[in-house]
Amino acid sequence: MKKKQIITLMTLLLTASVPAVCYAEASDTEQSQETADAQEEENEANEAEPAEESEDLSDQVATADEMTTKEDVVDDSMVPVTGEELNDGEYEIEVDSSSSMFRIEKCTLTVKDGKMTALMTMGGTGYLKLFMGTGAEAVEASEDEYIPFVENEDGQHTFEVPVEALDKGLDCAAFSKNKEKWYERTLVFKASSLPTEAYKESPVTTVEDLELEDGQYEAEVTLEGGSGKASVESPAKIEIKDGAATATLIWSSSNYDYMIVDGEKYLMLNTEGNSTFEIPVAGFDFKMPVTADTVAMSTPHEIDYTLTFDSSTLKKAE
């Protein structure tokens, strides 16, 4: 009898334990299923909402079609001039811009301890800031790298920019107030517009350096500037008298009526044929700045040029 009771009790205990085990297994299965469902929903969400693509910054830089025709202001014959070659001081300097829309009315170059900066006074107020580099570099730059305009007492926008070297094409990006885009420019700060005293070592070869006696000579001369269409006759006749040089300059056109050299005006000598002038030669082997007035346009127009007289070709005239 007791044996039968013991068997019955064990049967009851085993029967009671089976649902608990099954329930535990069911719970584990349901939890795994819920996890799988959640992962599947996350995967679907990722497919439905792809990762945000990086912003296209190229549309912040004006394209060539959005800009005026770019002028080539860099000459392959240019030799860069660094601040270490110049005496400390402030000098008025001419600047060539590759864009007629980026007009620099006045520029003052400051040289100090071999470093150069330029204060450019603009001909308009259309630009809010500059960056000395390309447009793409400007877009990626931080705000503190930009050069904001400063308004002068006349209401003009001015920008003070670092100058790596003169006679070298420098990238400059200008941010347009109206278009809200960066416009790429090339600037050239012209060493030829500096006075000779700006240089630590004069770039000019003088009559005294060459120990020239009074007399008639001739030397090759090169004209640069303007549209590039004009030229002068070379070699040019040069007279040396009392340590000073005077050149007879014959243009390729009859449309020039006067020249300005070192602030002095020189009138045309002839009434027929190509325009001819007698002008002083400040020295040889450097780009001597001159201005010539042409009447070929609808109104007379002064054009800036440089003349380089090559001392290595200097010889007595026959």
Steps between C-alpha positions, in 0.01 A plus 500: 500500500776741594687413181197589293464834676865585438466426124188713478673792674799486264268498198328813624830679553625415151174612342516834678860572384434450127293821442763710677774370273285547192407853609868588547583368155207692351610822669852466362362437152267802513785728621727383218221564252442850636873576468504373141188706417660813647820447302299447181307825563830686553641360176187605312526848649861528390405402148209743492709790639853488349782684677505874425751583227768763559408849379622591151715808552585555135187710443641760739771588244408691186559313175677643197161563338402719794809720474629756255778399262814432700798713402848348502701721734791260555805531276733202468797737511407624848754449776334503845621764746474415870479731798854409600625681191330827598563769757243544775247770420172585330481525122224572252480201268302401192296179499378306197176305543381219273145634524368840397232453766766498772632855467774624729511879493794541735743274681761563768767237559648475849833323544619413852761246607487322166120461502259682270137604530291709263207729575277492193234766449226359281306670223171356628327352804386169355732272699464424870814296563808356334706185532853476365463170322264323261123498527499134604748578777287796610191279536692258723668775707383613842344840559810637673704438184288743299600864449197729560468841338563818696320815393721806471403861562375530142270199531723280284569136578861421584669164552838442663653185355831315542725512195722198444701662220485772239498413128328170576144386434319472835167320540227708661136401558246781549157438657224682312239679708229460236576151365617353835771304320878502488650648183856401412749770402873518429693800631848621404668769710734672253860539612565739212274760663723527809762773524860381472567603861259229613759237414786401729708435191405712202363292210616773264824494303606863470715688249758531775495124560569446130768773493358636177664792327297773335388401154240326284401142580224255429345221710218247478182621669189303600153648549246333731149596604176613343322259271828355376438620144730804516877477465801729466786491255799304625788562532439856613746786463640624831704810563731518801581852613639618834423163658135497392330282237231614255323260264329568169190283517305418182157335546330258264207744474447868422224529761706600805515874566693516827686289757546537875827388658566551869221754520621710206306533173686461167331601173530322167789628287357433153182590315512214249573130532507294818505686829855586606618630837821583680478383859747465788623150582515453877715192459546167329389144574180584689140566403480877481137616541369744240158622391395571142186681389322356198244676283400180317195455721185711500658716768873540587610232743815466710650152509769374738800315355849399600819531295804282559830610347741205486852610596652176363402615146631856543749600233632808325277620221644470150 
